[in-house]
């Protein structure tokens, strides 16, 4: 079973999907809060331009979820991702 | 180490693929670089090769015959050892060097790990395409509101529909394939709001008559929309998205010819996702720092100035596709072929398939460009948009700067371009470096003229670690 680990919880994905696609497929459309207004954000442009979908992947922060292919066991943490 | 290339092509979308294939056919060694995990760019976005069976997306595409032919030619080039294909390579800078160009990239095949890569060649062709242009509206920052291209990327790259009841809005023919693709994946498309009126096309009979293929395409979309019972609403716009932590409804209004919402026409429609796009902004990040001359395009964008062989003002540097003006995949393919033809001619290589073929491609490109000009004229940004935007509306998504602050920068401090607004308000200073808000800030403060993006010396984020281990 293909799963990534989102904030400690397993999330299934289809081989070939990005982290953002896996999250949206699971019905999660928001996964971080903004620095100034503490507003929820998820994927917006989907192609790496807008930086709304930032997550931390295997310890590297500031990763655009829409550009990172999901891999089994990949550890993704959500939250701020904006000024971490 | 692969053998040195005669030409580096940045961008493996329709323009870059066609250029690489033409250059290979002319006997050149080519490096083709793209940030994606498959060739095709946004128009022919596919899941990575190994996942095509798991994520079927063939039915969402147009022009697949051409795509497959280009893919086959690229595969043959790789097999012959003359194509160095670099997928998942993010180019962050290009500099001129004696005798050519150095392309600095990071290899993100094992993202988030990055490895620095430098490619060098005497000639460079930039085909970096474009991304959705946005005009902010109240609520556009709510989760569930995506760019139209973002919805399409999730569908074509991951097989995922971002919602089950979706409204689309903005302007331009691109809204139609997105609507059809969403419906094909089971979403209910409750509204397609097109700010322009299709009747405006009748004022451009020449480009329409020269491009019969576009008629067929339009008829295809009309049939598909009818089949899925999707209603296209001309001269309407999504003027507000509602919701608390996610979008739950949109407000739709009719527009006057100058783009002002008509009082009393507003309708509320419940949705769980929204897609918006107001045409496209060319991706000029690599070209502007190289000093390329720009020119104005009919859609309000500054674009790269090229001669009739796709040569930029910088010797050895060529551009093709949307960076030269937004015009669609067919034009991009033609321009890619022309650009590579010029590379062959300028480098003294055999001219490939001959002059007659080249003039046929030139003629086709001219017809396609005329169509693009008509499209950009019909689907202009609404002139009245800056006036109907409330002060509280977020304009810069990254730094969370609202329209009131941008207007104050103009009224109180005399700012009249997006660079000055950036210094005064931080709009455009965040992660995306003004890629999202730049065109909108320009509309709010500029006194006419086309939108030219700010010069960004680093085109995509790069880690210090990757810089430290670069082999340059």
XYZ file of C-alpha atoms in Angstrom:
556
model
C 0.000 0.000 0.000
C 1.351 3.401 -0.950
C 1.155 5.733 2.011
C 2.801 8.925 3.087
C 2.803 9.998 6.716
C 1.033 13.319 7.233
C 1.559 14.734 10.726
C 2.027 11.201 11.962
C -1.053 9.769 10.243
C -0.867 7.510 7.190
C -2.429 8.879 4.000
C -2.813 6.679 0.935
C -1.702 7.926 -2.464
C -1.649 6.646 -6.009
C 1.820 6.125 -7.464
C 2.652 9.216 -9.524
C 0.663 11.707 -7.461
C 2.265 14.691 -5.803
C 1.870 15.305 -2.081
C -0.698 18.005 -2.918
C -2.697 15.664 -5.176
C -2.727 13.009 -2.447
C -4.000 15.541 0.112
C -6.703 16.914 -2.194
C -7.760 13.400 -3.207
C -8.295 12.698 0.502
C -10.512 15.774 0.785
C -7.933 17.952 2.505
C -7.864 21.312 0.785
C -6.123 23.347 3.512
C -3.007 22.371 5.441
C -1.187 25.420 6.646
C -1.914 28.793 8.212
C -0.521 32.105 7.066
C 2.005 34.048 9.074
C 0.152 37.376 9.337
C -3.573 36.608 9.358
C -3.385 32.972 10.544
C -5.631 32.062 7.639
C -5.915 28.534 6.235
C -4.268 27.752 2.901
C -3.855 24.747 0.638
C -3.130 24.340 -3.043
C -3.830 27.337 -5.289
C -1.782 27.366 -8.508
C -0.920 23.663 -8.534
C 2.196 24.204 -10.644
C 4.817 25.586 -8.269
C 4.298 29.304 -8.799
C 2.292 30.558 -5.796
C 3.830 28.827 -2.728
C 0.453 28.523 -0.958
C 0.808 24.753 -0.501
C 4.037 24.755 1.561
C 4.791 21.737 3.752
C 7.809 20.208 5.465
C 9.005 17.020 3.762
C 11.408 14.647 5.528
C 12.614 17.555 7.631
C 13.044 20.049 4.792
C 10.720 23.017 5.251
C 9.308 25.333 2.613
C 8.524 22.532 0.149
C 5.803 23.090 -2.420
C 3.467 20.105 -2.011
C 2.353 20.441 -5.635
C 5.888 19.741 -6.897
C 6.983 16.938 -4.596
C 6.108 13.437 -5.827
C 4.720 11.308 -2.998
C 6.904 8.343 -2.010
C 6.027 5.520 0.361
C 6.910 6.430 3.939
C 7.627 10.083 3.153
C 7.109 12.163 6.304
C 5.125 15.321 5.670
C 4.347 17.847 8.358
C 1.878 20.639 7.845
C 1.168 23.784 9.786
C 2.953 27.016 9.072
C 5.612 26.090 6.553
C 5.727 29.792 5.842
C 8.280 31.128 8.241
C 9.576 27.968 9.874
C 29.423 13.052 -17.953
C 27.240 13.464 -21.023
C 28.830 15.025 -24.077
C 28.522 18.799 -24.318
C 25.372 20.025 -26.024
C 25.108 22.399 -28.956
C 21.827 23.713 -27.599
C 20.083 23.815 -24.233
C 16.289 24.020 -24.296
C 14.663 25.086 -21.028
C 11.041 23.962 -20.847
C 9.724 20.670 -22.212
C 6.228 21.826 -23.098
C 4.904 21.960 -26.664
C 7.418 24.653 -27.747
C 10.448 23.090 -26.087
C 9.629 19.561 -27.265
C 9.151 20.708 -30.863
C 12.351 22.745 -30.724
C 14.392 19.870 -29.322
C 13.034 17.452 -31.924
C 13.808 19.849 -34.802
C 17.311 20.514 -33.503
C 17.956 16.769 -33.116
C 16.721 16.184 -36.668
C 19.237 18.774 -37.832
C 22.061 16.851 -36.211
C 22.591 18.882 -33.035
C 23.236 17.575 -29.550
C 20.514 18.894 -27.268
C 19.954 19.196 -23.522
C 16.250 19.496 -22.653
C 15.549 20.664 -19.107
C 12.208 20.769 -17.280
C 11.020 21.001 -13.682
C 8.247 18.441 -14.290
C 8.468 14.679 -13.885
C 7.372 14.090 -17.499
C 7.714 15.997 -20.746
C 4.630 17.817 -22.014
C 4.556 21.014 -19.983
C 1.210 22.192 -18.656
C -0.734 21.576 -21.864
C 0.350 17.944 -22.167
C 0.833 17.417 -18.436
C 0.997 13.700 -17.653
C 1.827 11.643 -14.598
C 5.402 10.324 -14.644
C 5.958 7.500 -17.181
C 5.871 4.695 -14.619
C 2.486 5.837 -13.253
C 0.507 6.171 -16.482
C -1.450 2.978 -15.849
C -2.299 3.968 -12.259
C -3.480 7.448 -13.281
C -5.217 7.333 -16.647
C -5.508 10.846 -18.083
C -5.388 10.303 -21.857
C -9.048 11.270 -22.279
C -8.377 14.731 -20.837
C -5.943 15.708 -23.585
C -5.954 17.377 -26.976
C -3.497 16.857 -29.806
C -2.131 13.623 -28.400
C -0.995 12.450 -31.855
C 1.466 15.314 -32.033
C 2.544 14.739 -28.430
C 3.265 11.069 -29.094
C 5.200 11.854 -32.272
C 7.339 14.349 -30.370
C 7.840 11.864 -27.499
C 8.952 9.169 -29.966
C 11.449 11.525 -31.588
C 12.820 12.516 -28.173
C 13.167 8.850 -27.199
C 15.072 8.190 -30.421
C 17.333 11.154 -29.641
C 18.073 9.727 -26.197
C 18.719 6.266 -27.587
C 21.188 7.769 -30.062
C 22.956 9.552 -27.201
C 22.248 12.980 -28.627
C 19.518 14.114 -26.218
C 20.351 14.822 -22.582
C 16.861 14.898 -21.002
C 16.813 16.448 -17.538
C 13.424 16.081 -15.865
C 12.787 17.333 -12.309
C 15.517 19.925 -12.861
C 14.597 23.381 -11.619
C 16.542 26.113 -13.378
C 17.231 28.989 -11.000
C 19.583 31.135 -13.064
C 21.069 31.499 -16.507
C 24.152 33.601 -17.158
C 26.034 34.514 -20.298
C 29.552 33.216 -20.527
C 32.257 33.523 -23.150
C 30.951 31.598 -26.089
C 27.524 30.789 -24.703
C 25.402 30.268 -21.646
C 25.598 28.543 -18.278
C 22.291 27.158 -17.019
C 22.224 26.646 -13.250
C 19.687 24.118 -12.011
C 18.955 21.870 -9.080
C 18.171 18.218 -9.689
C 15.116 17.373 -7.553
C 14.588 13.779 -8.721
C 14.726 12.798 -5.042
C 12.912 15.851 -3.650
C 13.294 17.389 -1.154
C 16.966 16.475 -1.707
C 18.652 18.812 -4.164
C 21.817 18.472 -6.197
C 23.303 21.382 -8.084
C 23.791 20.998 -11.841
C 25.346 23.368 -14.366
C 24.786 22.858 -18.089
C 26.676 24.825 -20.709
C 26.099 25.339 -24.423
C 26.806 27.974 -27.059
C 23.075 28.452 -27.719
C 20.043 28.577 -25.460
C 16.342 28.345 -26.197
C 13.915 29.416 -23.466
C 10.419 27.941 -23.668
C 9.245 28.374 -20.089
C 5.582 28.976 -20.913
C 3.141 30.873 -18.748
C 0.938 30.531 -15.691
C -2.600 31.634 -14.835
C -3.027 35.370 -14.466
C -5.162 36.340 -11.484
C -7.360 39.290 -10.621
C -8.103 39.191 -6.898
C -11.676 39.259 -5.619
C -13.071 38.996 -2.081
C -12.519 35.476 -0.814
C -10.074 34.338 -3.505
C -7.648 33.264 -0.776
C -10.100 30.747 0.726
C -9.034 27.112 0.495
C -10.938 25.472 -2.349
C -10.414 28.441 -4.637
C -7.736 27.427 -7.132
C -6.412 28.739 -10.377
C -8.114 27.153 -13.379
C -4.698 25.769 -14.296
C -4.310 24.344 -10.804
C -7.556 22.402 -11.183
C -6.345 21.157 -14.561
C -2.906 20.211 -13.193
C -4.480 18.107 -10.435
C -6.684 16.403 -13.027
C -4.039 15.782 -15.697
C -1.139 15.055 -13.368
C -2.850 13.252 -10.507
C -6.291 12.254 -11.721
C -7.851 14.299 -8.908
C -10.926 16.547 -9.072
C -10.544 19.205 -6.374
C -14.287 19.454 -5.741
C -17.682 17.975 -6.514
C -19.532 21.257 -7.231
C -17.263 23.660 -9.044
C -17.663 27.167 -10.447
C -15.190 28.525 -13.003
C -14.579 32.161 -13.795
C -12.318 34.592 -15.584
C -11.771 34.946 -19.273
C -10.411 33.003 -22.209
C -10.956 29.703 -23.981
C -8.938 27.812 -21.362
C -11.958 27.738 -19.033
C -13.656 25.318 -21.442
C -11.239 22.348 -21.322
C -11.089 22.712 -17.543
C -14.884 22.547 -17.318
C -15.010 19.498 -19.592
C -12.181 17.722 -17.763
C -13.836 18.283 -14.377
C -17.116 16.916 -15.701
C -15.290 13.922 -17.185
C -14.046 13.111 -13.658
C -17.516 13.326 -12.161
C -17.581 16.877 -10.828
C -20.651 19.004 -11.332
C -19.640 22.258 -13.020
C -22.323 24.643 -11.808
C -21.185 27.741 -13.691
C -18.621 28.859 -16.239
C -18.409 32.652 -15.963
C -16.762 34.248 -18.987
C -16.202 37.991 -18.617
C -16.019 38.580 -22.362
C -18.841 38.044 -24.821
C -18.217 35.417 -27.521
C -19.923 37.802 -29.985
C -16.769 39.925 -29.833
C -15.071 37.218 -31.922
C -17.238 38.262 -34.881
C -15.166 41.427 -35.140
C -12.172 39.276 -36.085
C -13.314 37.271 -39.100
C -9.846 37.078 -40.688
C -8.080 35.114 -37.934
C -11.172 32.910 -37.549
C -11.222 32.028 -41.257
C -7.478 31.335 -41.267
C -7.757 28.855 -38.394
C -10.510 26.376 -39.223
C -9.031 23.964 -36.693
C -10.067 26.347 -33.923
C -13.669 26.198 -35.143
C -13.633 22.441 -34.849
C -12.159 22.700 -31.367
C -14.816 25.219 -30.298
C -17.561 22.965 -31.668
C -16.094 20.042 -29.758
C -16.194 22.015 -26.511
C -19.722 23.240 -27.183
C -20.865 19.640 -27.676
C -19.072 18.442 -24.548
C -20.509 21.279 -22.445
C -24.008 20.468 -23.731
C -23.514 16.769 -23.025
C -22.571 17.521 -19.424
C -25.295 20.210 -19.157
C -22.732 22.879 -18.328
C -23.890 26.423 -18.882
C -21.460 29.016 -20.181
C -22.484 32.446 -18.905
C -21.125 35.194 -21.139
C -20.176 38.566 -19.683
C -20.391 37.398 -16.082
C -17.825 37.134 -13.331
C -17.343 35.517 -9.965
C -17.247 38.636 -7.809
C -16.960 36.998 -4.395
C -16.146 33.678 -2.768
C -17.829 32.965 0.548
C -16.853 30.684 3.370
C -15.078 30.564 6.672
C -12.239 28.070 6.535
C -13.020 26.939 3.004
C -15.104 28.118 0.090
C -18.784 27.236 0.361
C -20.409 29.547 -2.216
C -19.676 32.127 -4.880
C -21.484 35.277 -5.920
C -21.857 35.714 -9.647
C -22.785 38.984 -11.369
C -23.467 40.109 -14.929
C -20.959 42.604 -16.270
C -21.436 45.718 -18.353
C -19.234 45.906 -21.475
C -16.480 47.671 -19.503
C -16.552 44.981 -16.838
C -18.594 46.631 -14.075
C -20.893 44.247 -12.160
C -24.516 45.180 -12.885
C -26.429 46.086 -9.758
C -29.184 43.627 -8.906
C -27.865 40.767 -11.064
C -25.982 38.986 -8.312
C -26.661 35.301 -7.739
C -25.352 33.069 -4.989
C -24.325 29.559 -5.951
C -23.181 26.900 -3.496
C -19.886 25.220 -4.442
C -17.037 23.320 -2.827
C -14.356 24.395 -5.294
C -13.696 27.319 -7.607
C -11.315 27.783 -10.529
C -10.285 31.223 -11.731
C -8.046 32.451 -14.504
C -7.779 35.691 -16.449
C -5.588 34.564 -19.273
C -1.934 33.891 -18.576
C 1.240 35.645 -17.491
C 4.334 34.646 -19.473
C 7.130 33.129 -17.389
C 10.000 35.529 -18.202
C 12.191 34.932 -15.152
C 15.169 33.545 -17.049
C 14.910 36.008 -19.923
C 14.627 39.359 -18.144
C 17.978 39.143 -16.278
C 19.700 38.211 -19.556
C 18.689 41.611 -20.879
C 16.242 40.508 -23.574
C 14.276 43.297 -25.178
C 10.570 43.060 -24.364
C 7.548 44.182 -26.330
C 3.862 44.741 -25.515
C 1.243 42.118 -26.288
C -2.473 42.773 -26.830
C -3.403 41.038 -23.545
C -1.572 43.600 -21.392
C 1.574 41.539 -20.844
C 5.114 42.467 -21.772
C 6.549 39.550 -23.766
C 9.942 38.722 -25.251
C 10.649 40.490 -28.528
C 11.739 38.032 -31.221
C 12.460 38.289 -34.932
C 10.684 36.085 -37.457
C 13.112 33.288 -36.608
C 12.388 33.482 -32.833
C 15.758 35.130 -32.097
C 15.731 37.410 -29.056
C 17.788 40.615 -28.910
C 20.575 38.652 -27.150
C 22.895 36.804 -29.566
C 22.606 33.022 -29.240
C 19.384 33.246 -27.228
C 16.065 32.100 -28.717
C 12.538 32.016 -27.287
C 9.387 30.159 -28.307
C 5.858 29.653 -27.046
C 4.039 31.712 -24.428
C 7.128 33.733 -23.430
C 6.700 35.440 -26.832
C 2.985 36.075 -26.236
C 0.225 33.785 -25.064
C -1.141 31.894 -28.060
C -1.726 28.235 -27.229
C -0.013 24.927 -27.868
C -0.323 24.882 -31.668
C 1.483 28.191 -32.011
C 4.043 27.098 -29.426
C 4.890 24.003 -31.495
C 5.281 26.112 -34.641
C 7.483 28.636 -32.843
C 9.588 25.871 -31.330
C 10.256 24.492 -34.811
C 11.097 27.940 -36.152
C 13.426 28.693 -33.256
C 15.309 25.435 -33.703
C 15.488 26.119 -37.449
C 17.205 29.405 -36.645
C 19.587 27.654 -34.255
C 20.507 25.257 -37.067
C 20.980 28.076 -39.558
C 22.978 30.229 -37.131
C 25.270 27.419 -36.081
C 26.021 26.434 -39.664
C 24.385 23.022 -39.315
C 22.544 21.354 -42.168
C 19.189 23.157 -42.456
C 17.197 20.048 -41.577
C 14.111 19.682 -43.709
C 14.741 22.529 -46.109
C 13.521 26.003 -46.828
C 10.108 25.147 -48.245
C 9.096 23.310 -45.119
C 10.338 26.198 -43.005
C 8.246 28.733 -44.894
C 5.196 26.495 -44.425
C 5.809 26.483 -40.655
C 6.300 30.265 -40.776
C 2.966 30.702 -42.587
C 1.189 28.475 -40.069
C 2.740 30.368 -37.160
C 1.634 33.688 -38.675
C -1.954 32.455 -38.905
C -1.843 31.116 -35.355
C -0.334 34.365 -34.090
C -3.119 36.361 -35.751
C -5.627 34.137 -33.958
C -3.789 34.680 -30.669
C -3.922 38.458 -31.173
C -7.685 38.272 -31.720
C -8.047 36.043 -28.644
C -6.022 38.441 -26.509
C -8.155 41.355 -27.728
C -11.505 39.629 -27.151
C -10.504 38.288 -23.731
C -8.918 41.444 -22.285
C -8.931 42.113 -18.569
C -12.111 44.033 -17.665
C -11.260 47.745 -17.710
C -13.476 48.403 -14.671
C -11.992 45.653 -12.482
C -9.781 47.926 -10.323
C -12.827 50.034 -9.469
C -15.027 47.220 -8.197
C -12.451 45.680 -5.917
C -13.219 46.482 -2.226
C -10.326 47.864 -0.137
C -10.368 44.872 2.231
C -9.646 42.376 -0.551
C -6.328 40.592 -0.227
C -4.144 41.327 -3.245
C -0.774 39.832 -2.247
C -1.426 36.308 -0.965
C 2.074 35.810 0.465
C 2.472 38.993 2.506
C -1.290 39.439 3.000
C -1.473 42.995 1.656
C -4.936 44.287 0.764
C -6.194 46.490 -2.052
C -6.581 49.459 0.309
C -2.867 49.394 1.144
C -1.964 49.202 -2.549
C -4.265 52.116 -3.342
C -2.798 54.133 -0.451
C 0.677 53.533 -1.859
C -0.500 55.133 -5.046
C -2.542 57.971 -3.530
C -0.231 58.911 -0.656
C 3.201 57.976 -1.934
C 2.761 58.332 -5.686
C 3.616 54.716 -6.475
C 2.734 53.938 -10.051
C 4.275 50.554 -10.685
C 4.402 47.247 -8.846
C 8.058 47.671 -7.898
C 7.344 50.866 -5.969
C 4.279 49.294 -4.353
C 6.482 46.399 -3.254
C 8.850 48.744 -1.448
C 6.001 50.567 0.277
C 3.638 47.739 1.178
C 5.547 44.413 0.878
C 3.101 43.310 -1.851
C 5.207 41.057 -4.067
C 7.955 40.572 -1.480
C 6.934 37.133 -0.223
C 7.569 33.592 -1.383
C 6.135 33.932 -4.880
C 8.009 37.204 -5.483
C 5.013 38.914 -7.023
C 4.238 36.226 -9.581
C 0.633 36.052 -8.364
C -0.071 39.689 -7.437
C 2.179 41.458 -9.958
C -0.340 41.788 -12.803
C -3.107 42.831 -10.371
C -0.975 45.440 -8.612
C -0.031 46.736 -12.051
C -3.730 47.104 -12.927
C -4.404 48.919 -9.649
C -1.645 51.511 -9.873
C -0.085 51.744 -13.331
C -0.987 54.491 -15.741
C -1.456 52.234 -18.738
C 1.266 50.216 -20.445
C 1.950 46.503 -20.359
C 2.863 44.548 -17.242
C 6.554 43.659 -17.165
C 7.597 41.396 -14.294
C 10.285 42.468 -11.852
C 13.791 41.170 -12.450
C 14.317 38.134 -10.245
C 17.916 36.975 -10.089
C 16.937 33.612 -8.609
C 14.048 32.100 -10.540
C 13.184 29.329 -8.090
C 14.189 28.738 -4.456
C 17.500 26.979 -4.088
C 19.089 25.730 -0.883
C 22.462 26.974 0.311
C 23.497 23.323 0.521
C 22.856 22.811 -3.168
C 24.749 26.004 -3.945
C 27.677 24.929 -1.814
C 28.142 21.657 -3.701
C 27.699 23.066 -7.189
C 30.332 21.871 -9.584
C 30.903 25.194 -11.328
